[in-house]
C-alpha cells in the first residue's frame, strides 16, 4: 500500500510513525512534512492547500490512500477534490467538515437533535450581539463562527471583555471572514477532555480519551496555545461516562450527519466539558488533535493503515481496533515566545539520547533539516511522548527525555500529566 499524508506537524509525524509499523505499507509520502516525517516518508514539496498539485502527485504515484492531517484543507474541500479525481481519501468532505468549520452550524445541529451542549445564540450583527451581552451579562463565551486557527474563542469574565471581543471579532475583523458571525455561548465549568473516533459515515470506533494542556505556562496560566502537552487515557472518564459520551453525543451527531445526506468520514474529534450536570460538547474538530494524536496513536495496538483504509472504504465494522491499557504523556517543547513572536533556526541537540529513553518517542512538529543539523522551524517544535505502565512512570520518562534535549530559549511546561495523578 502507498499512502500520501498531507501536513507537517507533530500529529503528522505521529501518524507516519504508526503507519510505518504496518506490514501492509510499502511506501509513505508526506507533503510537505518536517525533519521527523522524513524519518519515515519521502517528503514532497507541495503546500497542504495545493489541492490540484496533491491530486496530480497522488495520481502519478498510484497512491492507494491520501490521509489529510490538518483542518484547513478539509474545510476547503480537499477530500472532495481528491475523490473527484478517483482517489481514496481518509478525511471528511467539506460538507461534513462544517462540524469544525462553522460553530453555528454545529450548535444548531446539536440543539435540533437534543445533544448535550451549551446554550447559545448566533449573531451576524455586532449591535445585536452587544445588546444580547447587555441583557444576559457575564461570564459568557464569544466565538468567531468560522475557522480562526483555534484563536477565535474568548471566555469573557466581564461584560466589558465580551463587548471588546465582539468588537475585535466582528468589527475589527482580527480573524478575517471567520468573524463575520459570532456565537455567544453559556460558559460551562468542569474538566475538559477529548474523545476522538474513527468514523466511516455509519460506524463509530472510539479511541482512548485524552486531555490537553492548552495554556502556555504551568498551573494552566498564560495565553491559550495549540496545546503544550497532553495525556491519555483520562482517569476522570470512567467506563460509564465514556459510554454515555459515545451514546448521547457522538453517535447521535454521526447519525444526524448521515441523515442530512452529509455523512461524516475520517477522524471526528469531540472536545468535551465534564460538568456537574453531565458531559457537554464544546467543539468538534474534523481531524486528529495535535498533540492529542501523539498520545493516542502510541496506545493503538492495531494496524493503523488497515484502520484508515477501512474507514475510507466504509467498512470500519470489519476491523478489530485494540488499545493498550498503559498510560501516555506528551510534553511539548516550544520556541521561546510562543504563542506570540518567536525566532526560528535554533539548533536542536540531544534528540537521539532522548529517543533512547525507554518508552520514549520524540515527535517533530516545527523542525527542519539544515545541512547535518536539525533546527527549530515553528512555535511548537517537538512533542516528547512517553508510554509507561502508569502515569508516574510515563511522566518520569517523558521529563527524563525532555532534559536531554536542548535548543536556545526552549520553553516547556513542567506539570504535564499532573492532573492524571490526582
Ligand atoms: P473551542 O475552540 O470551541 O474548543 O474553544 C477553545 C477553548 O475555549 C475550549 O477548549 C475551552 O477551554 C474554552 N471554551 C469554549 N467554549 C466554552 C464554553 N462554552 N464554556 C467554557 N469554556 C469554553
Ligand atoms: N490540541 C487541540 C487541537 O488539536 O485542536
Coordinates of C-alpha atoms and ligand atoms in Angstrom, one line a residue:
X1 CA 0.0 0.0 0.0
X2 CA 1.2 3.5 -0.8
X3 CA 0.0 6.3 1.4
X4 CA 0.3 10.1 1.0
X5 CA -0.1 12.1 4.2
X6 CA -0.9 15.8 4.0
X7 CA 0.5 18.0 6.7
X8 CA 3.7 19.0 8.6
X9 CA 3.1 18.9 12.4
X10 CA 3.6 16.6 15.3
X11 CA 0.3 15.0 14.5
X12 CA 1.6 14.1 11.1
X13 CA 4.9 12.7 12.4
X14 CA 2.9 10.5 14.9
X15 CA 0.7 9.2 12.1
X16 CA 3.7 8.4 9.9
X17 CA 5.5 6.7 12.8
X18 CA 2.5 4.5 13.4
X19 CA 1.8 3.8 9.7
X20 CA 5.5 2.9 9.1
X21 CA 4.9 0.0 11.6
X22 CA 2.3 -1.6 9.3
X23 CA 3.4 -4.6 7.3
X24 CA 0.8 -3.5 4.6
X25 CA 2.6 -0.2 3.9
X26 CA 5.2 -0.3 1.1
X27 CA 5.7 3.5 0.7
X28 CA 4.9 6.6 2.6
X29 CA 4.9 10.2 1.2
X30 CA 4.4 13.3 3.2
X31 CA 3.6 16.8 1.9
X32 CA 5.3 18.9 3.0
X33 CA 6.3 17.2 6.3
X34 CA 9.2 18.1 8.7
X35 CA 12.5 16.7 9.7
X36 CA 10.8 14.0 11.8
X37 CA 8.4 13.0 9.0
X38 CA 11.5 12.5 6.8
X39 CA 12.5 9.5 9.0
X40 CA 9.5 7.5 7.7
X41 CA 8.4 9.1 4.5
X42 CA 9.6 10.7 1.3
X43 CA 8.9 14.4 1.6
X44 CA 7.0 16.1 -1.2
X45 CA 7.4 19.8 -1.6
X46 CA 3.7 20.7 -2.0
X47 CA 1.7 23.0 0.1
X48 CA -1.2 21.5 2.2
X49 CA -3.6 23.7 0.3
X50 CA -2.4 22.8 -3.2
X51 CA -5.4 20.5 -3.9
X52 CA -4.7 20.1 -7.6
X53 CA -0.9 19.5 -7.1
X54 CA -1.6 16.9 -4.4
X55 CA -4.1 15.2 -6.7
X56 CA -1.6 15.2 -9.5
X57 CA 1.1 13.7 -7.3
X58 CA -1.1 11.0 -5.8
X59 CA -2.4 10.0 -9.3
X60 CA 1.1 9.9 -10.8
X61 CA 2.5 7.8 -8.0
X62 CA -0.5 5.5 -7.8
X63 CA -1.2 6.3 -4.2
X64 CA -3.7 4.0 -2.6
X65 CA -4.8 6.3 0.2
X66 CA -4.5 10.0 0.9
X67 CA -4.7 11.0 4.6
X68 CA -5.4 14.6 5.2
X69 CA -4.0 15.8 8.6
X70 CA -4.9 19.5 9.1
X71 CA -8.4 21.1 9.2
X72 CA -8.0 23.9 6.8
X73 CA -7.7 21.8 3.5
X74 CA -10.6 19.6 4.8
X75 CA -12.8 22.6 5.4
X76 CA -11.9 23.9 2.0
X77 CA -12.9 20.7 0.2
X78 CA -9.7 18.9 -0.4
X79 CA -11.2 15.5 0.3
X80 CA -14.0 16.2 -2.2
X81 CA -11.5 17.3 -4.9
X82 CA -9.3 14.3 -4.5
X83 CA -12.2 11.9 -4.5
X84 CA -13.5 13.6 -7.7
X85 CA -10.1 12.6 -9.2
X86 CA -10.8 8.9 -8.3
X87 CA -8.5 8.9 -5.2
X88 CA -9.2 7.1 -1.9
X89 CA -9.2 9.6 1.0
X90 CA -9.2 9.5 4.8
X91 CA -10.9 12.7 5.8
X92 CA -14.3 14.3 5.7
X93 CA -16.0 16.1 2.8
X94 CA -16.3 19.9 3.1
X95 CA -20.0 19.5 4.0
X96 CA -19.1 17.2 6.9
X97 CA -16.0 19.3 8.0
X98 CA -18.5 22.1 8.8
X99 CA -18.7 20.4 12.2
X100 CA -15.4 22.2 12.7
X101 CA -15.7 25.0 10.1
X102 CA -18.9 26.6 11.4
X103 CA -19.6 26.8 15.1
X104 CA -23.2 28.0 14.5
X105 CA -23.8 25.0 12.1
X106 CA -22.7 22.6 14.9
X107 CA -24.6 24.4 17.7
X108 CA -27.8 24.3 15.6
X109 CA -27.4 20.7 14.7
X110 CA -26.8 19.7 18.4
X111 CA -29.8 21.8 19.5
X112 CA -32.0 20.3 16.9
X113 CA -31.1 16.7 18.0
X114 CA -31.1 17.4 21.7
X115 CA -27.4 16.6 22.0
X116 CA -25.9 17.9 25.3
X117 CA -24.0 21.1 24.7
X118 CA -24.1 24.8 25.7
X119 CA -26.9 27.3 25.4
X120 CA -26.0 29.7 22.5
X121 CA -27.2 32.4 20.2
X122 CA -25.6 33.3 16.8
X123 CA -25.4 36.9 15.5
X124 CA -24.5 38.4 12.2
X125 CA -24.9 42.0 13.5
X126 CA -22.4 43.3 16.1
X127 CA -25.0 45.7 17.7
X128 CA -27.4 42.9 18.3
X129 CA -24.6 40.7 19.7
X130 CA -23.7 43.6 22.2
X131 CA -27.4 44.1 23.1
X132 CA -27.6 40.4 24.0
X133 CA -24.5 40.7 26.2
X134 CA -26.0 43.7 28.0
X135 CA -29.1 41.6 28.6
X136 CA -27.6 38.3 29.8
X137 CA -24.3 39.6 31.3
X138 CA -21.1 37.7 32.0
X139 CA -19.4 35.2 32.2
X140 CA -20.1 34.5 28.5
X141 CA -18.1 32.9 25.7
X142 CA -17.6 34.8 22.5
X143 CA -16.7 32.6 19.4
X144 CA -15.8 33.6 15.9
X145 CA -18.1 31.3 13.8
X146 CA -15.5 30.2 11.2
X147 CA -12.1 28.7 11.3
X148 CA -9.8 31.1 13.2
X149 CA -6.7 28.9 13.6
X150 CA -8.0 27.9 17.0
X151 CA -7.8 31.5 18.2
X152 CA -11.4 32.6 17.8
X153 CA -12.7 31.9 21.3
X154 CA -12.8 34.3 24.3
X155 CA -14.1 33.2 27.6
X156 CA -15.2 36.6 28.9
X157 CA -15.4 37.1 32.7
X158 CA -17.0 40.5 32.4
X159 CA -19.4 42.3 30.1
X160 CA -16.6 44.6 29.1
X161 CA -14.4 41.8 27.9
X162 CA -17.3 40.3 25.9
X163 CA -18.1 43.6 24.3
X164 CA -14.4 44.0 23.4
X165 CA -14.2 40.5 21.9
X166 CA -17.3 41.2 19.8
X167 CA -15.7 44.5 18.6
X168 CA -12.4 42.7 17.7
X169 CA -14.1 39.8 16.0
X170 CA -16.9 41.4 14.1
X171 CA -15.9 45.0 13.5
X172 CA -12.0 45.0 13.5
X173 CA -12.1 41.5 11.9
X174 CA -9.0 40.2 13.5
X175 CA -9.9 36.7 12.4
X176 CA -11.0 37.9 8.9
X177 CA -14.1 36.4 7.4
X178 CA -14.2 33.8 10.2
X179 CA -15.6 36.5 12.5
X180 CA -18.4 37.8 10.3
X181 CA -20.7 35.8 12.5
X182 CA -20.3 35.2 16.3
X183 CA -21.7 32.6 18.5
X184 CA -22.3 33.7 22.1
X185 CA -22.4 30.8 24.5
X186 CA -23.1 29.9 28.1
X187 CA -19.8 29.3 30.0
X188 CA -19.5 25.7 31.0
X189 CA -17.4 24.7 34.1
X190 CA -15.6 21.4 34.6
X191 CA -12.7 19.3 33.5
X192 CA -12.1 19.3 29.7
X193 CA -11.2 16.2 27.7
X194 CA -11.2 14.9 24.2
X195 CA -12.6 11.8 22.7
X196 CA -11.7 11.0 19.1
X197 CA -13.4 8.4 17.0
X198 CA -12.8 6.8 13.7
X199 CA -16.0 7.1 11.6
X200 CA -16.9 5.8 8.2
X201 CA -20.2 7.5 7.9
X202 CA -22.2 4.9 9.9
X203 CA -19.9 3.0 12.2
X204 CA -18.1 4.7 15.1
X205 CA -14.9 3.3 16.7
X206 CA -13.7 5.3 19.7
X207 CA -10.1 6.0 20.6
X208 CA -8.7 6.3 24.1
X209 CA -9.8 9.7 25.7
X210 CA -7.1 12.3 26.1
X211 CA -6.6 15.6 27.9
X212 CA -4.8 18.6 26.6
X213 CA -2.9 21.4 28.5
X214 CA -3.8 24.5 26.4
X215 CA -2.3 27.3 28.5
X216 CA 1.3 28.3 27.9
X217 CA 2.5 28.2 31.5
X218 CA 2.5 25.8 34.5
X219 CA -0.7 25.8 36.6
X220 CA -2.8 26.5 33.5
X221 CA -1.7 30.1 33.4
X222 CA -0.7 32.3 30.5
X223 CA -2.3 32.5 27.0
X224 CA -4.0 29.7 25.1
X225 CA -1.8 27.7 22.7
X226 CA -2.4 24.9 20.3
X227 CA -1.5 22.6 23.2
X228 CA 1.6 22.4 25.4
X229 CA 1.2 18.7 26.2
X230 CA -1.4 16.0 26.9
X231 CA -2.0 12.7 28.4
X232 CA -4.1 9.6 27.7
X233 CA -6.3 7.9 29.0
X234 CA -8.2 10.3 31.2
X235 CA -8.9 8.9 34.7
X236 CA -11.9 11.3 35.1
X237 CA -13.6 9.5 32.2
X238 CA -14.9 6.3 33.8
X239 CA -16.1 3.5 31.6
X240 CA -19.8 4.5 32.3
X241 CA -19.1 8.2 31.4
X242 CA -17.2 7.0 28.2
X243 CA -20.2 5.0 27.1
X244 CA -22.6 7.9 27.9
X245 CA -20.5 10.3 25.8
X246 CA -20.4 8.0 22.8
X247 CA -24.1 7.1 23.1
X248 CA -25.6 10.6 23.8
X249 CA -23.2 12.9 22.0
X250 CA -21.0 11.3 19.3
X251 CA -23.3 8.6 17.8
X252 CA -26.3 10.9 17.6
X253 CA -24.1 13.5 15.8
X254 CA -22.9 10.9 13.3
X255 CA -26.4 9.7 12.7
X256 CA -27.6 13.3 12.2
X257 CA -24.9 14.0 9.7
X258 CA -25.8 10.8 7.7
X259 CA -29.5 11.8 7.9
X260 CA -28.7 15.2 6.3
X261 CA -27.0 13.4 3.4
X262 CA -23.5 14.6 4.5
X263 CA -22.1 11.5 6.3
X264 CA -19.0 12.1 8.4
X265 CA -16.0 10.0 7.5
X266 CA -12.5 10.3 9.0
X267 CA -11.4 11.2 12.5
X268 CA -14.0 13.1 14.5
X269 CA -12.6 14.9 17.5
X270 CA -15.1 15.8 20.3
X271 CA -13.9 18.5 22.7
X272 CA -15.9 17.9 25.9
X273 CA -16.6 19.6 29.2
X274 CA -17.3 17.2 32.1
X275 CA -19.8 19.4 34.0
X276 CA -21.6 18.6 37.2
X277 CA -24.7 18.1 35.2
X278 CA -23.0 15.6 32.8
X279 CA -20.8 15.8 29.8
X280 CA -21.3 18.6 27.3
X281 CA -19.9 19.1 23.8
X282 CA -17.7 22.1 23.5
X283 CA -16.5 21.7 19.9
X284 CA -16.0 19.3 17.1
X285 CA -12.8 19.1 15.1
X286 CA -12.7 17.3 11.8
X287 CA -9.2 15.7 12.2
X288 CA -6.8 14.2 14.8
X289 CA -5.8 16.6 17.5
X290 CA -2.3 17.9 17.9
X291 CA -0.7 17.0 20.3
X292 CA -3.5 14.5 21.2
X293 CA -2.6 12.2 18.3
X294 CA 0.9 12.0 19.9
X295 CA -0.5 10.2 23.0
X296 CA -3.4 8.3 21.4
X297 CA -1.6 6.7 18.5
X298 CA 1.2 5.2 20.6
X299 CA -1.6 3.3 22.6
X300 CA -3.1 1.9 19.4
X301 CA -2.2 -1.8 19.1
X302 CA -3.9 -2.4 15.8
X303 CA -2.6 -1.7 12.3
X304 CA -3.3 2.0 11.7
X305 CA -3.0 1.6 7.9
X306 CA -5.7 -1.1 8.0
X307 CA -8.0 1.1 10.2
X308 CA -7.6 4.2 8.0
X309 CA -8.2 2.2 4.8
X310 CA -11.3 0.5 6.3
X311 CA -12.6 3.9 7.3
X312 CA -12.0 5.4 3.8
X313 CA -13.8 2.4 2.3
X314 CA -16.8 2.4 4.6
X315 CA -16.1 -1.0 6.2
X316 CA -15.0 0.0 9.6
X317 CA -17.3 -2.6 11.1
X318 CA -14.9 -5.3 9.7
X319 CA -11.8 -4.3 11.7
X320 CA -10.9 -5.0 15.3
X321 CA -9.3 -1.9 16.9
X322 CA -7.4 -2.6 20.1
X323 CA -5.8 -0.4 22.6
X324 CA -3.1 -0.7 25.2
X325 CA -4.0 -0.1 28.8
X326 CA -0.8 1.8 29.5
X327 CA -0.5 5.5 30.1
X328 CA 0.9 8.0 27.7
X329 CA 2.2 11.6 28.2
X330 CA 3.4 14.1 25.7
X331 CA 5.4 17.1 26.7
X332 CA 5.6 19.9 24.0
X333 CA 8.9 21.7 23.6
X334 CA 8.1 25.2 22.2
X335 CA 10.1 28.1 20.9
X336 CA 10.6 30.9 23.5
X337 CA 7.9 33.5 23.0
X338 CA 5.3 31.0 21.6
X339 CA 2.3 31.5 21.2
X340 CA 3.5 35.1 20.4
X341 CA 6.5 36.1 18.4
X342 CA 9.4 33.6 18.3
X343 CA 12.6 33.0 16.4
X344 CA 13.4 30.0 14.2
X345 CA 16.6 28.3 13.1
X346 CA 17.9 27.3 16.6
X347 CA 20.0 24.1 16.5
X348 CA 18.4 21.2 18.4
X349 CA 20.7 18.7 20.3
X350 CA 20.1 15.6 22.3
X351 CA 17.3 14.1 20.1
X352 CA 19.0 10.7 19.8
X353 CA 19.7 10.4 23.5
X354 CA 16.1 11.4 24.3
X355 CA 14.7 8.9 21.9
X356 CA 16.7 6.1 23.6
X357 CA 15.0 6.6 27.0
X358 CA 12.7 3.5 27.5
X359 CA 9.1 4.1 26.2
X360 CA 10.0 7.5 24.6
X361 CA 9.4 8.7 21.1
X362 CA 10.3 12.2 20.1
X363 CA 7.8 13.5 17.6
X364 CA 8.8 16.5 15.5
X365 CA 6.4 19.4 15.0
X366 CA 8.2 22.6 13.9
X367 CA 11.6 21.3 12.8
X368 CA 13.6 21.4 9.6
X369 CA 16.8 19.8 8.4
X370 CA 19.6 22.3 7.7
X371 CA 22.8 20.6 6.4
X372 CA 23.6 17.9 9.0
X373 CA 21.6 19.7 11.8
X374 CA 18.0 19.7 12.9
X375 CA 16.8 23.2 13.6
X376 CA 13.6 24.8 15.1
X377 CA 11.1 25.9 12.4
X378 CA 7.9 26.7 14.3
X379 CA 6.2 27.6 17.6
X380 CA 5.7 24.0 18.8
X381 CA 9.0 22.3 18.0
X382 CA 8.8 18.8 19.4
X383 CA 6.4 16.5 21.3
X384 CA 8.2 14.2 23.6
X385 CA 5.9 11.2 24.2
X386 CA 6.5 8.6 26.8
X387 CA 4.4 5.4 27.4
X388 CA 4.6 3.8 30.8
X389 CA 2.8 1.2 33.0
X390 CA 1.2 4.1 34.9
X391 CA 1.2 7.9 34.8
X392 CA 4.0 8.2 37.3
X393 CA 6.3 6.2 35.0
X394 CA 5.2 7.9 31.8
X395 CA 5.7 11.4 33.3
X396 CA 9.1 10.5 34.7
X397 CA 10.2 9.0 31.4
X398 CA 8.9 12.0 29.4
X399 CA 10.8 14.5 31.5
X400 CA 13.9 12.4 31.6
X401 CA 13.9 12.6 27.8
X402 CA 13.0 16.3 27.8
X403 CA 16.0 17.2 30.0
X404 CA 18.3 15.6 27.4
X405 CA 17.1 17.9 24.6
X406 CA 18.4 21.5 24.1
X407 CA 17.8 24.5 21.9
X408 CA 18.1 28.2 22.7
X409 CA 15.1 29.6 24.5
X410 CA 13.3 26.3 24.7
X411 CA 10.0 26.6 26.6
X412 CA 8.4 23.7 28.4
X413 CA 5.7 23.2 30.9
X414 CA 6.8 21.2 33.9
X415 CA 3.4 20.0 35.1
X416 CA 2.1 18.0 32.1
X417 CA 0.2 14.9 33.2
X418 CA -0.1 16.0 36.9
X419 CA -3.9 16.2 36.6
X420 CA -3.9 12.5 35.8
X421 CA -2.3 11.7 39.1
X422 CA -5.0 13.3 41.2
Ligands
LIG1 P1 -13.3 25.7 21.1 O1 -12.3 26.1 20.0 O2 -14.7 26.0 20.9 O3 -13.0 24.4 21.8 O4 -12.8 26.7 22.3 C1 -11.5 26.7 22.8 C2 -11.5 26.6 24.3 O5 -12.3 27.6 24.9 C3 -12.0 25.3 24.8 O6 -11.1 24.3 24.8 C4 -12.4 25.7 26.2 O7 -11.3 25.8 27.1 C5 -12.9 27.1 26.0 N1 -14.4 27.1 25.8 C6 -15.1 27.0 24.6 N2 -16.4 27.0 24.8 C7 -16.6 27.1 26.1 C8 -17.8 27.2 26.9 N3 -19.0 27.2 26.4 N4 -17.6 27.3 28.3 C9 -16.4 27.3 28.8 N5 -15.2 27.3 28.1 C10 -15.3 27.2 26.8
LIG2 N1 -4.8 20.4 20.7 C1 -6.0 20.9 20.2 C2 -6.3 20.7 18.8 O1 -5.7 19.9 18.1 O2 -7.2 21.3 18.3

